[in-house]
Amino acid sequence: MVGAQHCRQAAPQLHWEELGLFGSHRGRLMGVECVLFNEEYMTCMWGSRETLTANYSLYYWYENRSPVVECKHYLQDGGVSVGCHFNQSEIIQFQPFHVLVNASLGGRTLEIPSKRMELQDLVKPEAPVNLTIRNMSNNQLQLTWTSPYPKAQCLEHAIKYKSNKDTSWTEHQVKGDVFSFPSVDYEKYYTFYVRSKINSYCGTTQLWSEWSVPVVWGSNSTSKGCGSSSCPESPTPAKTLMSSSSPTRATSRNGPESPKMSWRASSPTTVRTSAT
């Protein structure tokens, strides 16, 4: 079995408190957190320059596969390595994935413990796009959207909405990419958002996408989405949408979340190990 001991350096050991690796929650250790964004790339993060003081190296491997490989693209914050970026070609789902981070400071080393992960359970989809509202019969609305995620059948969705008269959001979960709003008040305007996550048939995750760009419908509403993370309380007056042939649509698209950090490409290091 490939194990953490194969990456261990023969050097004096550090203590956790020397590295600032304890979180604020009752001294809980901050481990390595990996997220697979829209199945396009993955990041594994272990801190920030405010909490890290040593030099860090990440090694990873897939269970029952060798060799152990060092991260090829480190993410840096103020010159401190705080994460690793994985290209799509380096990602294998449905294969147990392990990471190990070595910290070195003043000739001494410490390991952030190895962690077994299933990458299909770490997928965070990109936010839905092209939100469209159509008027149906009997004061009903139909909200539709599309997802940039390549496996639409693997998604479930949440819709949140409220009118300009409401004080809180109402949220519903749906399986498909259509939501029917049963009754509207033509004296109000409504704001809708949608987000997505992997359903239980394709993974086990609680990682929701970001909320979509909003779309607004109704009296004194804009004809397009607000184009920001929140809508104004009083949108610019526009003609009320009454025809299903001219739907209200939010067409803005936010790309996959990308860490706002510098890159440091390492010289690929391969550590070949034998099974134990």
PDB file of C-alpha atoms in Angstrom:
ATOM      1  CA  MET A   1       0.000   0.000   0.000  1.00  0.00           C
ATOM      2  CA  VAL A   2       1.219   3.488  -0.797  1.00  0.00           C
ATOM      3  CA  GLY A   3       1.411   5.435   2.427  1.00  0.00           C
ATOM      4  CA  ALA A   4       2.307   8.795   3.859  1.00  0.00           C
ATOM      5  CA  GLN A   5       5.581   7.444   5.206  1.00  0.00           C
ATOM      6  CA  HIS A   6       7.039   7.266   1.692  1.00  0.00           C
ATOM      7  CA  CYS A   7       7.148  11.075   1.464  1.00  0.00           C
ATOM      8  CA  ARG A   8       8.528  11.598   4.974  1.00  0.00           C
ATOM      9  CA  GLN A   9      11.803  13.452   5.254  1.00  0.00           C
ATOM     10  CA  ALA A  10      14.505  12.415   7.711  1.00  0.00           C
ATOM     11  CA  ALA A  11      14.596  15.709   9.592  1.00  0.00           C
ATOM     12  CA  PRO A  12      13.643  17.060  13.028  1.00  0.00           C
ATOM     13  CA  GLN A  13       9.900  17.371  13.464  1.00  0.00           C
ATOM     14  CA  LEU A  14       7.960  20.614  13.729  1.00  0.00           C
ATOM     15  CA  HIS A  15       5.026  21.229  16.053  1.00  0.00           C
ATOM     16  CA  TRP A  16       1.609  22.330  14.765  1.00  0.00           C
ATOM     17  CA  GLU A  17       1.591  25.554  16.765  1.00  0.00           C
ATOM     18  CA  GLU A  18       4.814  26.660  15.100  1.00  0.00           C
ATOM     19  CA  LEU A  19       3.089  26.662  11.709  1.00  0.00           C
ATOM     20  CA  GLY A  20      -0.100  28.482  12.650  1.00  0.00           C
ATOM     21  CA  LEU A  21      -2.130  25.566  11.288  1.00  0.00           C
ATOM     22  CA  PHE A  22      -4.837  25.598  13.950  1.00  0.00           C
ATOM     23  CA  GLY A  23      -8.187  27.019  12.962  1.00  0.00           C
ATOM     24  CA  SER A  24     -10.288  29.335  15.063  1.00  0.00           C
ATOM     25  CA  HIS A  25     -12.834  26.620  15.926  1.00  0.00           C
ATOM     26  CA  ARG A  26     -11.628  25.192  19.259  1.00  0.00           C
ATOM     27  CA  GLY A  27      -8.135  24.622  17.950  1.00  0.00           C
ATOM     28  CA  ARG A  28      -9.308  22.308  15.128  1.00  0.00           C
ATOM     29  CA  LEU A  29      -6.556  21.476  12.685  1.00  0.00           C
ATOM     30  CA  MET A  30      -7.002  22.939   9.227  1.00  0.00           C
ATOM     31  CA  GLY A  31      -6.513  20.085   6.742  1.00  0.00           C
ATOM     32  CA  VAL A  32      -6.399  19.944   2.964  1.00  0.00           C
ATOM     33  CA  GLU A  33      -9.677  20.803   1.224  1.00  0.00           C
ATOM     34  CA  CYS A  34     -10.131  19.832  -2.437  1.00  0.00           C
ATOM     35  CA  VAL A  35     -12.890  20.996  -4.809  1.00  0.00           C
ATOM     36  CA  LEU A  36     -13.431  19.810  -8.401  1.00  0.00           C
ATOM     37  CA  PHE A  37     -14.881  22.765 -10.305  1.00  0.00           C
ATOM     38  CA  ASN A  38     -17.370  21.761 -13.002  1.00  0.00           C
ATOM     39  CA  GLU A  39     -15.142  18.742 -13.777  1.00  0.00           C
ATOM     40  CA  GLU A  40     -12.780  21.171 -15.515  1.00  0.00           C
ATOM     41  CA  TYR A  41     -10.079  21.642 -12.893  1.00  0.00           C
ATOM     42  CA  MET A  42      -9.485  21.027  -9.192  1.00  0.00           C
ATOM     43  CA  THR A  43      -7.855  22.941  -6.362  1.00  0.00           C
ATOM     44  CA  CYS A  44      -6.577  21.553  -3.070  1.00  0.00           C
ATOM     45  CA  MET A  45      -6.067  24.292  -0.478  1.00  0.00           C
ATOM     46  CA  TRP A  46      -4.492  24.198   2.976  1.00  0.00           C
ATOM     47  CA  GLY A  47      -4.329  27.767   4.281  1.00  0.00           C
ATOM     48  CA  SER A  48      -3.432  31.382   3.602  1.00  0.00           C
ATOM     49  CA  ARG A  49      -0.364  33.528   4.064  1.00  0.00           C
ATOM     50  CA  GLU A  50      -1.880  34.923   7.282  1.00  0.00           C
ATOM     51  CA  THR A  51      -1.777  31.462   8.887  1.00  0.00           C
ATOM     52  CA  LEU A  52       1.136  29.740   7.143  1.00  0.00           C
ATOM     53  CA  THR A  53       4.801  30.399   7.845  1.00  0.00           C
ATOM     54  CA  ALA A  54       6.655  27.401   6.367  1.00  0.00           C
ATOM     55  CA  ASN A  55       7.433  26.071   2.891  1.00  0.00           C
ATOM     56  CA  TYR A  56       4.925  23.520   1.630  1.00  0.00           C
ATOM     57  CA  SER A  57       5.004  20.664  -0.867  1.00  0.00           C
ATOM     58  CA  LEU A  58       1.950  18.616  -1.870  1.00  0.00           C
ATOM     59  CA  TYR A  59       2.158  15.005  -3.020  1.00  0.00           C
ATOM     60  CA  TYR A  60      -0.765  13.002  -4.352  1.00  0.00           C
ATOM     61  CA  TRP A  61      -1.587   9.519  -5.582  1.00  0.00           C
ATOM     62  CA  TYR A  62      -4.503   7.357  -6.577  1.00  0.00           C
ATOM     63  CA  GLU A  63      -5.104   4.205  -4.584  1.00  0.00           C
ATOM     64  CA  ASN A  64      -3.695   1.033  -6.154  1.00  0.00           C
ATOM     65  CA  ARG A  65      -1.775   3.190  -8.595  1.00  0.00           C
ATOM     66  CA  SER A  66       1.778   4.515  -8.541  1.00  0.00           C
ATOM     67  CA  PRO A  67       3.836   6.628  -8.495  1.00  0.00           C
ATOM     68  CA  VAL A  68       3.363   9.350  -5.893  1.00  0.00           C
ATOM     69  CA  VAL A  69       3.649  12.690  -7.705  1.00  0.00           C
ATOM     70  CA  GLU A  70       4.360  16.218  -6.511  1.00  0.00           C
ATOM     71  CA  CYS A  71       1.977  19.044  -7.387  1.00  0.00           C
ATOM     72  CA  LYS A  72       2.878  20.602 -10.733  1.00  0.00           C
ATOM     73  CA  HIS A  73       1.147  23.969 -10.251  1.00  0.00           C
ATOM     74  CA  TYR A  74       1.212  25.528  -6.791  1.00  0.00           C
ATOM     75  CA  LEU A  75      -1.140  28.370  -5.875  1.00  0.00           C
ATOM     76  CA  GLN A  76       0.576  31.133  -3.976  1.00  0.00           C
ATOM     77  CA  ASP A  77      -0.681  33.937  -1.786  1.00  0.00           C
ATOM     78  CA  GLY A  78       1.936  36.600  -1.168  1.00  0.00           C
ATOM     79  CA  GLY A  79       4.735  34.216  -2.095  1.00  0.00           C
ATOM     80  CA  VAL A  80       3.482  31.445   0.215  1.00  0.00           C
ATOM     81  CA  SER A  81       2.223  28.180  -1.277  1.00  0.00           C
ATOM     82  CA  VAL A  82      -1.345  27.702  -0.046  1.00  0.00           C
ATOM     83  CA  GLY A  83      -2.774  25.272  -2.582  1.00  0.00           C
ATOM     84  CA  CYS A  84      -2.355  23.152  -5.682  1.00  0.00           C
ATOM     85  CA  HIS A  85      -4.112  23.450  -9.058  1.00  0.00           C
ATOM     86  CA  PHE A  86      -4.884  20.239 -10.976  1.00  0.00           C
ATOM     87  CA  ASN A  87      -5.593  20.266 -14.691  1.00  0.00           C
ATOM     88  CA  GLN A  88      -8.396  18.115 -16.082  1.00  0.00           C
ATOM     89  CA  SER A  89      -5.901  15.547 -17.398  1.00  0.00           C
ATOM     90  CA  GLU A  90      -4.642  14.919 -13.847  1.00  0.00           C
ATOM     91  CA  ILE A  91      -8.107  14.148 -12.430  1.00  0.00           C
ATOM     92  CA  ILE A  92      -9.475  10.599 -12.144  1.00  0.00           C
ATOM     93  CA  GLN A  93     -12.929  10.137 -10.655  1.00  0.00           C
ATOM     94  CA  PHE A  94     -14.127   6.945  -8.932  1.00  0.00           C
ATOM     95  CA  GLN A  95     -10.564   6.186  -7.852  1.00  0.00           C
ATOM     96  CA  PRO A  96      -9.685   6.834  -4.184  1.00  0.00           C
ATOM     97  CA  PHE A  97      -7.426   9.903  -4.097  1.00  0.00           C
ATOM     98  CA  HIS A  98      -4.858  10.740  -1.420  1.00  0.00           C
ATOM     99  CA  VAL A  99      -2.882  13.884  -0.673  1.00  0.00           C
ATOM    100  CA  LEU A 100      -0.009  14.618   1.669  1.00  0.00           C
ATOM    101  CA  VAL A 101       1.461  18.035   2.428  1.00  0.00           C
ATOM    102  CA  ASN A 102       4.991  18.354   3.788  1.00  0.00           C
ATOM    103  CA  ALA A 103       5.786  21.542   5.706  1.00  0.00           C
ATOM    104  CA  SER A 104       9.413  22.539   6.205  1.00  0.00           C
ATOM    105  CA  LEU A 105      10.794  25.334   8.359  1.00  0.00           C
ATOM    106  CA  GLY A 106      14.361  25.811   9.541  1.00  0.00           C
ATOM    107  CA  GLY A 107      15.413  22.337   8.461  1.00  0.00           C
ATOM    108  CA  ARG A 108      12.521  20.677  10.281  1.00  0.00           C
ATOM    109  CA  THR A 109       9.471  19.038   8.723  1.00  0.00           C
ATOM    110  CA  LEU A 110       5.854  18.257   9.532  1.00  0.00           C
ATOM    111  CA  GLU A 111       3.123  16.446   7.597  1.00  0.00           C
ATOM    112  CA  ILE A 112      -0.463  17.582   7.193  1.00  0.00           C
ATOM    113  CA  PRO A 113      -2.134  14.152   7.476  1.00  0.00           C
ATOM    114  CA  SER A 114      -3.032  12.172   4.395  1.00  0.00           C
ATOM    115  CA  LYS A 115      -6.699  12.202   3.497  1.00  0.00           C
ATOM    116  CA  ARG A 116      -8.617   9.684   1.380  1.00  0.00           C
ATOM    117  CA  MET A 117     -11.075  11.352  -0.971  1.00  0.00           C
ATOM    118  CA  GLU A 118     -13.516  10.361  -3.706  1.00  0.00           C
ATOM    119  CA  LEU A 119     -13.332  13.085  -6.346  1.00  0.00           C
ATOM    120  CA  GLN A 120     -16.865  12.497  -7.674  1.00  0.00           C
ATOM    121  CA  ASP A 121     -18.041  13.621  -4.216  1.00  0.00           C
ATOM    122  CA  LEU A 122     -16.111  16.907  -4.469  1.00  0.00           C
ATOM    123  CA  VAL A 123     -17.661  18.315  -7.666  1.00  0.00           C
ATOM    124  CA  LYS A 124     -18.936  21.897  -7.544  1.00  0.00           C
ATOM    125  CA  PRO A 125     -20.919  22.704 -10.711  1.00  0.00           C
ATOM    126  CA  GLU A 126     -20.796  26.044 -12.442  1.00  0.00           C
ATOM    127  CA  ALA A 127     -23.802  28.270 -11.806  1.00  0.00           C
ATOM    128  CA  PRO A 128     -26.831  27.907 -14.133  1.00  0.00           C
ATOM    129  CA  VAL A 129     -27.149  30.348 -17.044  1.00  0.00           C
ATOM    130  CA  ASN A 130     -29.798  31.609 -19.472  1.00  0.00           C
ATOM    131  CA  LEU A 131     -32.580  31.962 -16.906  1.00  0.00           C
ATOM    132  CA  THR A 132     -35.808  32.526 -18.840  1.00  0.00           C
ATOM    133  CA  ILE A 133     -39.322  33.288 -17.603  1.00  0.00           C
ATOM    134  CA  ARG A 134     -42.436  32.712 -19.704  1.00  0.00           C
ATOM    135  CA  ASN A 135     -46.032  33.644 -19.003  1.00  0.00           C
ATOM    136  CA  MET A 136     -48.316  30.640 -18.916  1.00  0.00           C
ATOM    137  CA  SER A 137     -52.083  30.456 -18.512  1.00  0.00           C
ATOM    138  CA  ASN A 138     -53.955  31.217 -15.286  1.00  0.00           C
ATOM    139  CA  ASN A 139     -51.389  33.667 -13.899  1.00  0.00           C
ATOM    140  CA  GLN A 140     -48.648  31.048 -13.938  1.00  0.00           C
ATOM    141  CA  LEU A 141     -44.961  31.547 -14.752  1.00  0.00           C
ATOM    142  CA  GLN A 142     -42.475  29.028 -16.048  1.00  0.00           C
ATOM    143  CA  LEU A 143     -38.786  29.444 -15.210  1.00  0.00           C
ATOM    144  CA  THR A 144     -36.204  27.534 -17.251  1.00  0.00           C
ATOM    145  CA  TRP A 145     -32.404  27.555 -17.341  1.00  0.00           C
ATOM    146  CA  THR A 146     -29.403  25.712 -18.719  1.00  0.00           C
ATOM    147  CA  SER A 147     -26.327  24.402 -16.972  1.00  0.00           C
ATOM    148  CA  PRO A 148     -22.707  24.599 -18.157  1.00  0.00           C
ATOM    149  CA  TYR A 149     -22.057  21.340 -16.279  1.00  0.00           C
ATOM    150  CA  PRO A 150     -21.464  18.577 -18.866  1.00  0.00           C
ATOM    151  CA  LYS A 151     -23.731  15.952 -17.202  1.00  0.00           C
ATOM    152  CA  ALA A 152     -27.113  17.627 -16.786  1.00  0.00           C
ATOM    153  CA  GLN A 153     -28.716  14.332 -15.704  1.00  0.00           C
ATOM    154  CA  CYS A 154     -26.476  14.373 -12.615  1.00  0.00           C
ATOM    155  CA  LEU A 155     -27.836  17.669 -11.282  1.00  0.00           C
ATOM    156  CA  GLU A 156     -30.512  18.775  -8.897  1.00  0.00           C
ATOM    157  CA  HIS A 157     -31.413  22.426  -8.501  1.00  0.00           C
ATOM    158  CA  ALA A 158     -32.648  24.965  -5.981  1.00  0.00           C
ATOM    159  CA  ILE A 159     -34.700  28.029  -6.847  1.00  0.00           C
ATOM    160  CA  LYS A 160     -35.098  30.998  -4.564  1.00  0.00           C
ATOM    161  CA  TYR A 161     -37.427  33.902  -5.218  1.00  0.00           C
ATOM    162  CA  LYS A 162     -39.251  36.749  -3.575  1.00  0.00           C
ATOM    163  CA  SER A 163     -41.383  39.695  -4.607  1.00  0.00           C
ATOM    164  CA  ASN A 164     -40.716  43.317  -3.818  1.00  0.00           C
ATOM    165  CA  LYS A 165     -43.312  42.978  -1.041  1.00  0.00           C
ATOM    166  CA  ASP A 166     -41.718  39.951   0.629  1.00  0.00           C
ATOM    167  CA  THR A 167     -39.257  40.208   3.497  1.00  0.00           C
ATOM    168  CA  SER A 168     -37.673  36.775   3.057  1.00  0.00           C
ATOM    169  CA  TRP A 169     -36.769  34.372   0.256  1.00  0.00           C
ATOM    170  CA  THR A 170     -38.762  31.255  -0.595  1.00  0.00           C
ATOM    171  CA  GLU A 171     -36.680  28.282  -1.753  1.00  0.00           C
ATOM    172  CA  HIS A 172     -37.661  25.094  -3.598  1.00  0.00           C
ATOM    173  CA  GLN A 173     -35.621  22.122  -4.793  1.00  0.00           C
ATOM    174  CA  VAL A 174     -36.361  20.566  -8.199  1.00  0.00           C
ATOM    175  CA  LYS A 175     -34.946  17.649 -10.162  1.00  0.00           C
ATOM    176  CA  GLY A 176     -35.304  18.973 -13.701  1.00  0.00           C
ATOM    177  CA  ASP A 177     -34.500  22.303 -15.343  1.00  0.00           C
ATOM    178  CA  VAL A 178     -38.033  23.719 -15.214  1.00  0.00           C
ATOM    179  CA  PHE A 179     -39.851  25.411 -12.338  1.00  0.00           C
ATOM    180  CA  SER A 180     -43.521  26.402 -12.479  1.00  0.00           C
ATOM    181  CA  PHE A 181     -44.614  29.321 -10.334  1.00  0.00           C
ATOM    182  CA  PRO A 182     -48.317  28.676  -9.674  1.00  0.00           C
ATOM    183  CA  SER A 183     -49.678  32.175  -9.156  1.00  0.00           C
ATOM    184  CA  VAL A 184     -48.363  35.699  -9.553  1.00  0.00           C
ATOM    185  CA  ASP A 185     -49.613  39.103  -8.517  1.00  0.00           C
ATOM    186  CA  TYR A 186     -49.330  41.498 -11.444  1.00  0.00           C
ATOM    187  CA  GLU A 187     -48.926  44.404  -9.030  1.00  0.00           C
ATOM    188  CA  LYS A 188     -45.593  42.974  -7.842  1.00  0.00           C
ATOM    189  CA  TYR A 189     -42.262  42.167  -9.378  1.00  0.00           C
ATOM    190  CA  TYR A 190     -40.343  38.987  -8.610  1.00  0.00           C
ATOM    191  CA  THR A 191     -36.664  38.118  -8.474  1.00  0.00           C
ATOM    192  CA  PHE A 192     -35.462  34.556  -9.181  1.00  0.00           C
ATOM    193  CA  TYR A 193     -32.118  32.786  -8.683  1.00  0.00           C
ATOM    194  CA  VAL A 194     -31.086  29.190  -9.418  1.00  0.00           C
ATOM    195  CA  ARG A 195     -28.172  27.059  -8.209  1.00  0.00           C
ATOM    196  CA  SER A 196     -27.197  23.405  -8.731  1.00  0.00           C
ATOM    197  CA  LYS A 197     -25.422  20.481  -7.112  1.00  0.00           C
ATOM    198  CA  ILE A 198     -24.619  16.865  -7.954  1.00  0.00           C
ATOM    199  CA  ASN A 199     -27.532  14.552  -7.175  1.00  0.00           C
ATOM    200  CA  SER A 200     -27.355  11.344  -5.155  1.00  0.00           C
ATOM    201  CA  TYR A 201     -27.177   9.169  -8.283  1.00  0.00           C
ATOM    202  CA  CYS A 202     -23.814  10.612  -9.351  1.00  0.00           C
ATOM    203  CA  GLY A 203     -22.107  11.490  -6.068  1.00  0.00           C
ATOM    204  CA  THR A 204     -22.420  12.341  -2.411  1.00  0.00           C
ATOM    205  CA  THR A 205     -21.827  16.033  -1.931  1.00  0.00           C
ATOM    206  CA  GLN A 206     -23.229  19.165  -0.332  1.00  0.00           C
ATOM    207  CA  LEU A 207     -21.259  21.481  -2.625  1.00  0.00           C
ATOM    208  CA  TRP A 208     -23.743  23.796  -4.335  1.00  0.00           C
ATOM    209  CA  SER A 209     -22.813  26.006  -7.241  1.00  0.00           C
ATOM    210  CA  GLU A 210     -22.893  29.751  -6.776  1.00  0.00           C
ATOM    211  CA  TRP A 211     -26.299  31.361  -7.291  1.00  0.00           C
ATOM    212  CA  SER A 212     -26.999  32.317 -10.892  1.00  0.00           C
ATOM    213  CA  VAL A 213     -27.305  35.815 -12.230  1.00  0.00           C
ATOM    214  CA  PRO A 214     -30.866  36.820 -11.238  1.00  0.00           C
ATOM    215  CA  VAL A 215     -33.807  37.307 -13.531  1.00  0.00           C
ATOM    216  CA  VAL A 216     -36.655  39.709 -12.640  1.00  0.00           C
ATOM    217  CA  TRP A 217     -40.277  39.584 -13.773  1.00  0.00           C
ATOM    218  CA  GLY A 218     -43.304  41.740 -13.157  1.00  0.00           C
ATOM    219  CA  SER A 219     -44.596  45.246 -12.813  1.00  0.00           C
ATOM    220  CA  ASN A 220     -41.824  47.870 -12.958  1.00  0.00           C
ATOM    221  CA  SER A 221     -39.205  45.160 -13.451  1.00  0.00           C
ATOM    222  CA  THR A 222     -36.189  45.152 -15.694  1.00  0.00           C
ATOM    223  CA  SER A 223     -36.312  43.013 -18.814  1.00  0.00           C
ATOM    224  CA  LYS A 224     -32.940  41.404 -18.043  1.00  0.00           C
ATOM    225  CA  GLY A 225     -31.142  39.991 -15.039  1.00  0.00           C
ATOM    226  CA  CYS A 226     -29.584  42.425 -12.596  1.00  0.00           C
ATOM    227  CA  GLY A 227     -26.136  41.230 -13.545  1.00  0.00           C
ATOM    228  CA  SER A 228     -24.810  41.165  -9.983  1.00  0.00           C
ATOM    229  CA  SER A 229     -24.999  39.027  -6.890  1.00  0.00           C
ATOM    230  CA  SER A 230     -28.080  40.875  -5.657  1.00  0.00           C
ATOM    231  CA  CYS A 231     -30.883  42.807  -7.280  1.00  0.00           C
ATOM    232  CA  PRO A 232     -31.734  46.418  -6.459  1.00  0.00           C
ATOM    233  CA  GLU A 233     -34.801  46.952  -4.331  1.00  0.00           C
ATOM    234  CA  SER A 234     -36.333  49.173  -7.025  1.00  0.00           C
ATOM    235  CA  PRO A 235     -35.344  48.004 -10.527  1.00  0.00           C
ATOM    236  CA  THR A 236     -35.446  50.442 -13.422  1.00  0.00           C
ATOM    237  CA  PRO A 237     -39.050  50.645 -14.701  1.00  0.00           C
ATOM    238  CA  ALA A 238     -39.679  48.661 -17.870  1.00  0.00           C
ATOM    239  CA  LYS A 239     -42.633  47.262 -19.743  1.00  0.00           C
ATOM    240  CA  THR A 240     -44.277  44.376 -17.918  1.00  0.00           C
ATOM    241  CA  LEU A 241     -43.748  41.056 -19.675  1.00  0.00           C
ATOM    242  CA  MET A 242     -47.082  39.653 -20.842  1.00  0.00           C
ATOM    243  CA  SER A 243     -46.239  37.538 -23.875  1.00  0.00           C
ATOM    244  CA  SER A 244     -44.759  34.047 -23.741  1.00  0.00           C
ATOM    245  CA  SER A 245     -43.121  34.708 -27.104  1.00  0.00           C
ATOM    246  CA  SER A 246     -40.909  37.401 -25.574  1.00  0.00           C
ATOM    247  CA  PRO A 247     -39.512  35.846 -22.405  1.00  0.00           C
ATOM    248  CA  THR A 248     -37.554  37.665 -19.751  1.00  0.00           C
ATOM    249  CA  ARG A 249     -34.015  36.307 -19.785  1.00  0.00           C
ATOM    250  CA  ALA A 250     -30.863  36.694 -17.758  1.00  0.00           C
ATOM    251  CA  THR A 251     -28.010  35.954 -20.150  1.00  0.00           C
ATOM    252  CA  SER A 252     -24.941  36.941 -18.163  1.00  0.00           C
ATOM    253  CA  ARG A 253     -22.576  34.089 -17.400  1.00  0.00           C
ATOM    254  CA  ASN A 254     -19.972  33.753 -14.749  1.00  0.00           C
ATOM    255  CA  GLY A 255     -17.101  31.406 -15.604  1.00  0.00           C
ATOM    256  CA  PRO A 256     -15.784  28.719 -13.284  1.00  0.00           C
ATOM    257  CA  GLU A 257     -14.488  30.045 -10.028  1.00  0.00           C
ATOM    258  CA  SER A 258     -10.755  30.522 -10.311  1.00  0.00           C
ATOM    259  CA  PRO A 259      -8.523  31.262  -7.332  1.00  0.00           C
ATOM    260  CA  LYS A 260      -7.220  34.831  -7.434  1.00  0.00           C
ATOM    261  CA  MET A 261      -3.682  33.812  -6.662  1.00  0.00           C
ATOM    262  CA  SER A 262      -0.351  33.558  -8.379  1.00  0.00           C
ATOM    263  CA  TRP A 263       0.968  30.349  -9.850  1.00  0.00           C
ATOM    264  CA  ARG A 264       4.251  28.600  -9.272  1.00  0.00           C
ATOM    265  CA  ALA A 265       4.957  25.664 -11.549  1.00  0.00           C
ATOM    266  CA  SER A 266       7.158  23.108  -9.862  1.00  0.00           C
ATOM    267  CA  SER A 267       9.540  20.765 -11.575  1.00  0.00           C
ATOM    268  CA  PRO A 268       7.583  17.516 -11.576  1.00  0.00           C
ATOM    269  CA  THR A 269       8.844  15.233  -8.852  1.00  0.00           C
ATOM    270  CA  THR A 270       8.074  11.554  -9.005  1.00  0.00           C
ATOM    271  CA  VAL A 271       8.525   9.377  -5.950  1.00  0.00           C
ATOM    272  CA  ARG A 272       8.307   5.710  -6.896  1.00  0.00           C
ATOM    273  CA  THR A 273       7.216   3.458  -4.093  1.00  0.00           C
ATOM    274  CA  SER A 274       6.827  -0.192  -3.500  1.00  0.00           C
ATOM    275  CA  ALA A 275       3.750  -1.827  -2.046  1.00  0.00           C
ATOM    276  CA  THR A 276       3.895  -2.618   1.630  1.00  0.00           C
TER     277      THR A 276
END
